mmCIF file of C-alpha atoms in Angstrom:
data_model
loop_
_atom_site.group_PDB
_atom_site.id
_atom_site.type_symbol
_atom_site.label_atom_id
_atom_site.label_comp_id
_atom_site.label_asym_id
_atom_site.label_seq_id
_atom_site.Cartn_x
_atom_site.Cartn_y
_atom_site.Cartn_z
ATOM 1 C CA MET A 569 30.306 -39.876 -130.700
ATOM 2 C CA ASN A 570 33.472 -41.485 -129.383
ATOM 3 C CA ALA A 571 34.636 -39.077 -126.672
ATOM 4 C CA ARG A 572 38.362 -39.287 -127.314
ATOM 5 C CA LEU A 573 39.331 -36.640 -124.771
ATOM 6 C CA ASN A 574 37.721 -38.148 -121.677
ATOM 7 C CA ASN A 575 39.685 -37.487 -118.484
ATOM 8 C CA THR A 576 41.680 -34.675 -120.071
ATOM 9 C CA VAL A 577 41.699 -30.913 -119.494
ATOM 10 C CA ALA A 578 41.871 -28.276 -122.230
ATOM 11 C CA LEU A 579 42.564 -24.552 -121.971
ATOM 12 C CA VAL A 580 41.352 -22.228 -124.735
ATOM 13 C CA THR A 581 42.368 -18.568 -124.863
ATOM 14 C CA GLY A 582 40.250 -15.944 -126.556
ATOM 15 C CA ALA A 583 37.265 -18.121 -125.733
ATOM 16 C CA SER A 584 34.614 -15.430 -125.356
ATOM 17 C CA SER A 585 33.627 -15.489 -129.032
ATOM 18 C CA GLY A 586 34.319 -16.845 -132.490
ATOM 19 C CA ILE A 587 36.882 -19.584 -132.985
ATOM 20 C CA GLY A 588 37.678 -19.829 -129.274
ATOM 21 C CA GLU A 589 34.068 -20.337 -128.288
ATOM 22 C CA ALA A 590 33.487 -22.930 -131.020
ATOM 23 C CA THR A 591 36.701 -24.737 -130.078
ATOM 24 C CA ALA A 592 35.807 -24.925 -126.395
ATOM 25 C CA ARG A 593 32.453 -26.465 -127.248
ATOM 26 C CA GLY A 594 34.061 -28.871 -129.686
ATOM 27 C CA LEU A 595 36.651 -30.061 -127.181
ATOM 28 C CA ALA A 596 33.977 -30.444 -124.514
ATOM 29 C CA ALA A 597 31.924 -32.567 -126.920
ATOM 30 C CA GLN A 598 34.953 -34.837 -127.206
ATOM 31 C CA GLY A 599 34.972 -35.301 -123.435
ATOM 32 C CA ALA A 600 37.535 -32.741 -122.285
ATOM 33 C CA ALA A 601 36.952 -30.539 -119.268
ATOM 34 C CA VAL A 602 37.450 -27.070 -120.719
ATOM 35 C CA ALA A 603 38.881 -23.939 -119.167
ATOM 36 C CA VAL A 604 37.719 -20.891 -121.082
ATOM 37 C CA LEU A 605 40.008 -17.893 -120.811
ATOM 38 C CA GLY A 606 39.388 -14.326 -121.914
ATOM 39 C CA ARG A 607 38.722 -10.816 -120.650
ATOM 40 C CA ARG A 608 34.917 -10.741 -121.005
ATOM 41 C CA ARG A 609 33.687 -12.667 -117.985
ATOM 42 C CA GLU A 610 29.986 -12.452 -118.841
ATOM 43 C CA ARG A 611 30.548 -14.086 -122.215
ATOM 44 C CA LEU A 612 32.773 -16.734 -120.675
ATOM 45 C CA GLU A 613 30.119 -17.529 -118.072
ATOM 46 C CA ALA A 614 27.494 -17.870 -120.817
ATOM 47 C CA LEU A 615 29.783 -20.234 -122.731
ATOM 48 C CA ALA A 616 30.468 -22.297 -119.619
ATOM 49 C CA ASP A 617 26.727 -22.590 -119.024
ATOM 50 C CA LYS A 618 26.277 -23.950 -122.554
ATOM 51 C CA VAL A 619 29.037 -26.506 -122.020
ATOM 52 C CA ARG A 620 27.500 -27.628 -118.731
ATOM 53 C CA ALA A 621 24.004 -27.785 -120.258
ATOM 54 C CA ASP A 622 25.446 -30.209 -122.810
ATOM 55 C CA GLY A 623 26.793 -32.386 -120.006
ATOM 56 C CA GLY A 624 30.353 -31.092 -119.986
ATOM 57 C CA THR A 625 32.683 -29.550 -117.427
ATOM 58 C CA ALA A 626 33.802 -25.935 -117.740
ATOM 59 C CA CYS A 627 35.960 -23.545 -115.749
ATOM 60 C CA VAL A 628 35.862 -19.785 -116.320
ATOM 61 C CA VAL A 629 39.141 -17.855 -116.113
ATOM 62 C CA ALA A 630 38.890 -14.125 -116.700
ATOM 63 C CA ALA A 631 42.359 -12.727 -117.336
ATOM 64 C CA ASP A 632 44.435 -10.543 -119.627
ATOM 65 C CA ILE A 633 47.085 -12.786 -121.160
ATOM 66 C CA THR A 634 49.220 -9.794 -122.161
ATOM 67 C CA ASP A 635 50.023 -9.403 -118.474
ATOM 68 C CA ARG A 636 52.720 -11.949 -117.589
ATOM 69 C CA GLN A 637 51.520 -12.478 -114.026
ATOM 70 C CA GLN A 638 47.872 -12.845 -115.032
ATOM 71 C CA ALA A 639 48.759 -15.368 -117.724
ATOM 72 C CA ALA A 640 50.786 -17.519 -115.343
ATOM 73 C CA ALA A 641 48.140 -17.272 -112.631
ATOM 74 C CA ALA A 642 45.462 -18.298 -115.127
ATOM 75 C CA VAL A 643 47.316 -21.488 -116.014
ATOM 76 C CA ASP A 644 47.962 -22.246 -112.342
ATOM 77 C CA ARG A 645 44.287 -21.803 -111.571
ATOM 78 C CA VAL A 646 43.218 -24.197 -114.313
ATOM 79 C CA VAL A 647 45.520 -26.902 -112.989
ATOM 80 C CA ALA A 648 44.444 -26.255 -109.394
ATOM 81 C CA GLU A 649 40.728 -26.463 -110.240
ATOM 82 C CA LEU A 650 40.732 -29.206 -112.872
ATOM 83 C CA GLY A 651 43.737 -31.217 -111.756
ATOM 84 C CA ARG A 652 45.891 -31.287 -114.876
ATOM 85 C CA LEU A 653 46.413 -29.741 -118.314
ATOM 86 C CA ASP A 654 46.523 -31.845 -121.481
ATOM 87 C CA THR A 655 45.620 -29.428 -124.263
ATOM 88 C CA VAL A 656 46.256 -25.729 -124.810
ATOM 89 C CA VAL A 657 44.804 -23.763 -127.709
ATOM 90 C CA ASN A 658 46.415 -20.340 -128.082
ATOM 91 C CA ASN A 659 43.587 -18.675 -129.957
ATOM 92 C CA ALA A 660 43.528 -15.091 -128.652
ATOM 93 C CA GLY A 661 44.430 -12.670 -131.409
ATOM 94 C CA TYR A 662 44.218 -9.074 -132.567
ATOM 95 C CA MET A 663 44.388 -7.806 -136.148
ATOM 96 C CA GLY A 664 45.229 -4.315 -137.270
ATOM 97 C CA ALA A 665 45.603 -3.240 -140.882
ATOM 98 C CA GLY A 666 46.394 -0.249 -143.033
ATOM 99 C CA GLN A 667 49.470 1.288 -144.627
ATOM 100 C CA ALA A 668 52.451 1.372 -142.274
ATOM 101 C CA VAL A 669 53.165 5.036 -142.874
ATOM 102 C CA ASP A 670 49.967 6.179 -141.176
ATOM 103 C CA SER A 671 49.249 3.326 -138.777
ATOM 104 C CA PRO A 672 49.026 4.248 -135.082
ATOM 105 C CA LEU A 673 51.770 2.733 -132.963
ATOM 106 C CA ASP A 674 49.217 1.729 -130.330
ATOM 107 C CA GLU A 675 47.725 -0.658 -132.883
ATOM 108 C CA TRP A 676 51.112 -2.189 -133.598
ATOM 109 C CA ASP A 677 51.784 -2.539 -129.879
ATOM 110 C CA ARG A 678 48.461 -4.291 -129.359
ATOM 111 C CA MET A 679 49.185 -6.869 -132.067
ATOM 112 C CA LEU A 680 52.576 -7.633 -130.551
ATOM 113 C CA GLU A 681 51.127 -7.840 -127.033
ATOM 114 C CA VAL A 682 48.271 -10.210 -127.877
ATOM 115 C CA ASN A 683 49.559 -12.234 -130.824
ATOM 116 C CA VAL A 684 53.115 -12.708 -129.588
ATOM 117 C CA GLN A 685 53.602 -11.893 -125.913
ATOM 118 C CA GLY A 686 50.276 -13.315 -124.757
ATOM 119 C CA LEU A 687 50.888 -16.521 -126.648
ATOM 120 C CA LEU A 688 54.386 -16.787 -125.204
ATOM 121 C CA TYR A 689 53.248 -16.150 -121.634
ATOM 122 C CA ILE A 690 50.559 -18.843 -121.776
ATOM 123 C CA THR A 691 52.880 -21.286 -123.505
ATOM 124 C CA HIS A 692 55.694 -20.769 -121.014
ATOM 125 C CA ALA A 693 53.355 -21.309 -118.058
ATOM 126 C CA ALA A 694 51.636 -24.323 -119.627
ATOM 127 C CA LEU A 695 54.603 -26.285 -120.955
ATOM 128 C CA PRO A 696 55.620 -27.989 -117.679
ATOM 129 C CA HIS A 697 52.038 -29.179 -117.204
ATOM 130 C CA LEU A 698 51.777 -30.440 -120.777
ATOM 131 C CA LEU A 699 55.043 -32.339 -120.401
ATOM 132 C CA SER A 700 53.752 -33.901 -117.190
ATOM 133 C CA ALA A 701 50.391 -34.780 -118.732
ATOM 134 C CA ALA A 702 52.050 -36.516 -121.666
ATOM 135 C CA GLN A 703 53.770 -38.858 -119.219
ATOM 136 C CA ASP A 704 50.747 -39.973 -117.195
ATOM 137 C CA SER A 705 47.830 -39.615 -119.588
ATOM 138 C CA PRO A 706 46.158 -42.800 -120.843
ATOM 139 C CA ARG A 707 46.381 -41.154 -124.281
ATOM 140 C CA GLY A 708 50.146 -40.840 -123.906
ATOM 141 C CA VAL A 709 50.237 -37.408 -125.495
ATOM 142 C CA ALA A 710 49.555 -33.720 -124.860
ATOM 143 C CA ASP A 711 48.855 -30.949 -127.357
ATOM 144 C CA LEU A 712 49.672 -27.285 -127.870
ATOM 145 C CA VAL A 713 47.850 -25.700 -130.806
ATOM 146 C CA ASN A 714 48.683 -22.166 -131.891
ATOM 147 C CA ILE A 715 46.205 -20.294 -134.065
ATOM 148 C CA SER A 716 47.991 -18.225 -136.665
ATOM 149 C CA SER A 717 46.541 -17.053 -139.992
ATOM 150 C CA THR A 718 47.024 -17.072 -143.728
ATOM 151 C CA GLY A 719 48.778 -13.846 -142.732
ATOM 152 C CA GLY A 720 51.544 -16.101 -141.434
ATOM 153 C CA ARG A 721 52.002 -17.586 -144.894
ATOM 154 C CA VAL A 722 51.396 -14.695 -147.306
ATOM 155 C CA ALA A 723 52.618 -11.128 -146.746
ATOM 156 C CA ARG A 724 50.463 -8.431 -148.297
ATOM 157 C CA PRO A 725 50.504 -4.613 -148.329
ATOM 158 C CA GLY A 726 48.497 -3.152 -145.511
ATOM 159 C CA THR A 727 49.124 -5.962 -143.024
ATOM 160 C CA ALA A 728 52.866 -5.653 -142.390
ATOM 161 C CA VAL A 729 52.829 -5.863 -138.595
ATOM 162 C CA TYR A 730 50.084 -8.476 -138.540
ATOM 163 C CA ASN A 731 52.250 -10.502 -140.933
ATOM 164 C CA LEU A 732 55.180 -9.980 -138.572
ATOM 165 C CA THR A 733 53.274 -11.469 -135.654
ATOM 166 C CA GLU A 734 51.783 -14.404 -137.558
ATOM 167 C CA PHE A 735 54.997 -15.372 -139.376
ATOM 168 C CA GLY A 736 56.568 -15.258 -135.927
ATOM 169 C CA VAL A 737 53.933 -17.569 -134.465
ATOM 170 C CA ASN A 738 54.573 -20.047 -137.266
ATOM 171 C CA GLY A 739 58.328 -20.006 -136.699
ATOM 172 C CA PHE A 740 57.990 -20.319 -132.930
ATOM 173 C CA THR A 741 55.571 -23.208 -133.324
ATOM 174 C CA GLU A 742 57.906 -25.182 -135.577
ATOM 175 C CA ALA A 743 60.973 -24.664 -133.389
ATOM 176 C CA LEU A 744 59.075 -25.595 -130.237
ATOM 177 C CA ARG A 745 57.652 -28.669 -131.965
ATOM 178 C CA GLN A 746 61.177 -29.910 -132.560
ATOM 179 C CA GLU A 747 62.109 -29.277 -128.923
ATOM 180 C CA VAL A 748 59.332 -31.269 -127.265
ATOM 181 C CA SER A 749 58.021 -33.785 -129.790
ATOM 182 C CA HIS A 750 60.244 -36.539 -128.397
ATOM 183 C CA LYS A 751 58.535 -35.991 -125.040
ATOM 184 C CA ARG A 752 55.107 -36.686 -126.585
ATOM 185 C CA VAL A 753 53.954 -33.076 -126.605
ATOM 186 C CA ARG A 754 52.636 -32.284 -130.057
ATOM 187 C CA VAL A 755 52.896 -28.651 -131.174
ATOM 188 C CA SER A 756 50.743 -27.629 -134.103
ATOM 189 C CA VAL A 757 49.656 -24.517 -135.940
ATOM 190 C CA VAL A 758 46.312 -23.807 -137.597
ATOM 191 C CA GLU A 759 46.193 -21.005 -140.161
ATOM 192 C CA PRO A 760 42.644 -19.788 -140.799
ATOM 193 C CA GLY A 761 41.735 -17.677 -143.778
ATOM 194 C CA THR A 762 38.743 -15.338 -143.761
ATOM 195 C CA VAL A 763 36.453 -16.342 -140.916
ATOM 196 C CA ASP A 764 33.194 -14.739 -139.862
ATOM 197 C CA THR A 765 34.346 -13.500 -136.430
ATOM 198 C CA GLU A 766 34.792 -10.254 -134.523
ATOM 199 C CA LEU A 767 38.456 -9.974 -135.528
ATOM 200 C CA SER A 768 37.888 -7.361 -138.246
ATOM 201 C CA THR A 769 35.609 -5.229 -136.065
ATOM 202 C CA HIS A 770 38.706 -3.727 -134.413
ATOM 203 C CA LEU A 771 39.887 -2.213 -137.688
ATOM 204 C CA ARG A 772 39.915 1.557 -138.063
ATOM 205 C CA ASP A 773 37.300 3.367 -140.107
ATOM 206 C CA GLY A 774 38.278 3.355 -143.754
ATOM 207 C CA VAL A 775 40.454 0.266 -143.338
ATOM 208 C CA ARG A 776 37.510 -1.771 -142.117
ATOM 209 C CA GLN A 777 35.366 -0.746 -145.053
ATOM 210 C CA ALA A 778 38.151 -1.634 -147.504
ATOM 211 C CA VAL A 779 38.440 -5.103 -146.002
ATOM 212 C CA GLU A 780 34.673 -5.551 -146.084
ATOM 213 C CA ARG A 781 34.624 -4.680 -149.792
ATOM 214 C CA GLN A 782 37.380 -7.183 -150.462
ATOM 215 C CA ILE A 783 35.436 -10.064 -148.923
ATOM 216 C CA ALA A 784 31.925 -8.889 -149.830
ATOM 217 C CA ASN A 785 31.319 -11.621 -152.422
ATOM 218 C CA MET A 786 33.075 -14.355 -150.489
ATOM 219 C CA GLU A 787 31.421 -17.045 -148.403
ATOM 220 C CA LEU A 788 33.371 -16.758 -145.197
ATOM 221 C CA LEU A 789 34.499 -19.658 -143.087
ATOM 222 C CA ARG A 790 32.587 -20.244 -139.872
ATOM 223 C CA PRO A 791 34.264 -20.516 -136.477
ATOM 224 C CA GLU A 792 33.147 -24.153 -136.343
ATOM 225 C CA ASP A 793 35.224 -24.897 -139.444
ATOM 226 C CA ILE A 794 38.400 -23.942 -137.601
ATOM 227 C CA ALA A 795 37.260 -25.659 -134.417
ATOM 228 C CA ASP A 796 36.857 -28.841 -136.452
ATOM 229 C CA ALA A 797 40.485 -28.601 -137.580
ATOM 230 C CA ILE A 798 41.678 -28.088 -134.017
ATOM 231 C CA CYS A 799 39.620 -31.000 -132.711
ATOM 232 C CA TYR A 800 40.974 -33.187 -135.507
ATOM 233 C CA ILE A 801 44.551 -32.422 -134.475
ATOM 234 C CA VAL A 802 44.128 -33.136 -130.776
ATOM 235 C CA THR A 803 42.043 -36.303 -131.147
ATOM 236 C CA ARG A 804 44.575 -38.205 -133.263
ATOM 237 C CA ASP A 805 46.272 -41.263 -131.844
ATOM 238 C CA ARG A 806 49.635 -40.579 -130.210
ATOM 239 C CA ARG A 807 51.462 -41.967 -133.242
ATOM 240 C CA VAL A 808 50.041 -39.164 -135.417
ATOM 241 C CA ALA A 809 51.262 -35.560 -135.269
ATOM 242 C CA VAL A 810 49.437 -33.089 -137.481
ATOM 243 C CA ASN A 811 51.939 -30.241 -137.540
ATOM 244 C CA GLU A 812 50.047 -27.691 -139.624
ATOM 245 C CA ILE A 813 46.601 -27.101 -141.101
ATOM 246 C CA LEU A 814 45.902 -24.260 -143.529
ATOM 247 C CA VAL A 815 42.183 -23.549 -143.980
ATOM 248 C CA ARG A 816 41.090 -20.984 -146.564
ATOM 249 C CA ALA A 817 37.605 -19.930 -147.559
ATOM 250 C CA GLY A 818 36.628 -21.490 -150.851
ATOM 251 C CA GLU A 819 37.011 -18.282 -152.888
ATOM 252 C CA GLN A 820 40.056 -16.939 -151.064
ATOM 253 C CA THR A 821 43.100 -16.473 -153.281
ATOM 254 C CA TRP A 822 45.647 -15.095 -150.794
#
């Protein structure tokens, strides 16, 4: 394999499982030194060991990105330990569902904290480093990839606040893209459909079972399918900017 990301550093949030874990391994396979960020240190350490066993470089950063100071300190630590920052994948996410009238406010708060505030805190801290990397990298480009959802494209009953956060991520991504594209920082969004991850395990009883029935006869996407899309975006030549990738499961209609 042509390691297109040699001598670059990538940060992946929500890296302790699912799409984040698969993405970190994919970026490492392309030659990037990867910083894996999440709250579950043991899982992050296990992932870092896998990356190193495959010949890669990994840095573990255990932090809660919904805390502004922790998010900024996490980015600072990555740059201090690995020397630079060329790629950021904002993958951490939380999904709640159910009718608005009887949804707990704590669930709504959590979606806003993780899907919006956490993404903003990491982005704000990382942007100066990405702008710097784009100037001195042999690749001549840096990348910020935000992971949204089909929930950022299609609003459906039962996911109102999740739709709010993911539509917001899509809008933020596009506006930021226009701000920094002339400085060779590419800003992209990937919108996964139904993926076999832990995301739905946080759903409340009753809601979770309804979602499971809805997807029972569907072959779900795998985390590696989304990681492939992310790796495709960030390994393009500097002349190519892939702004958006929507990836649905084959039988998914929404």
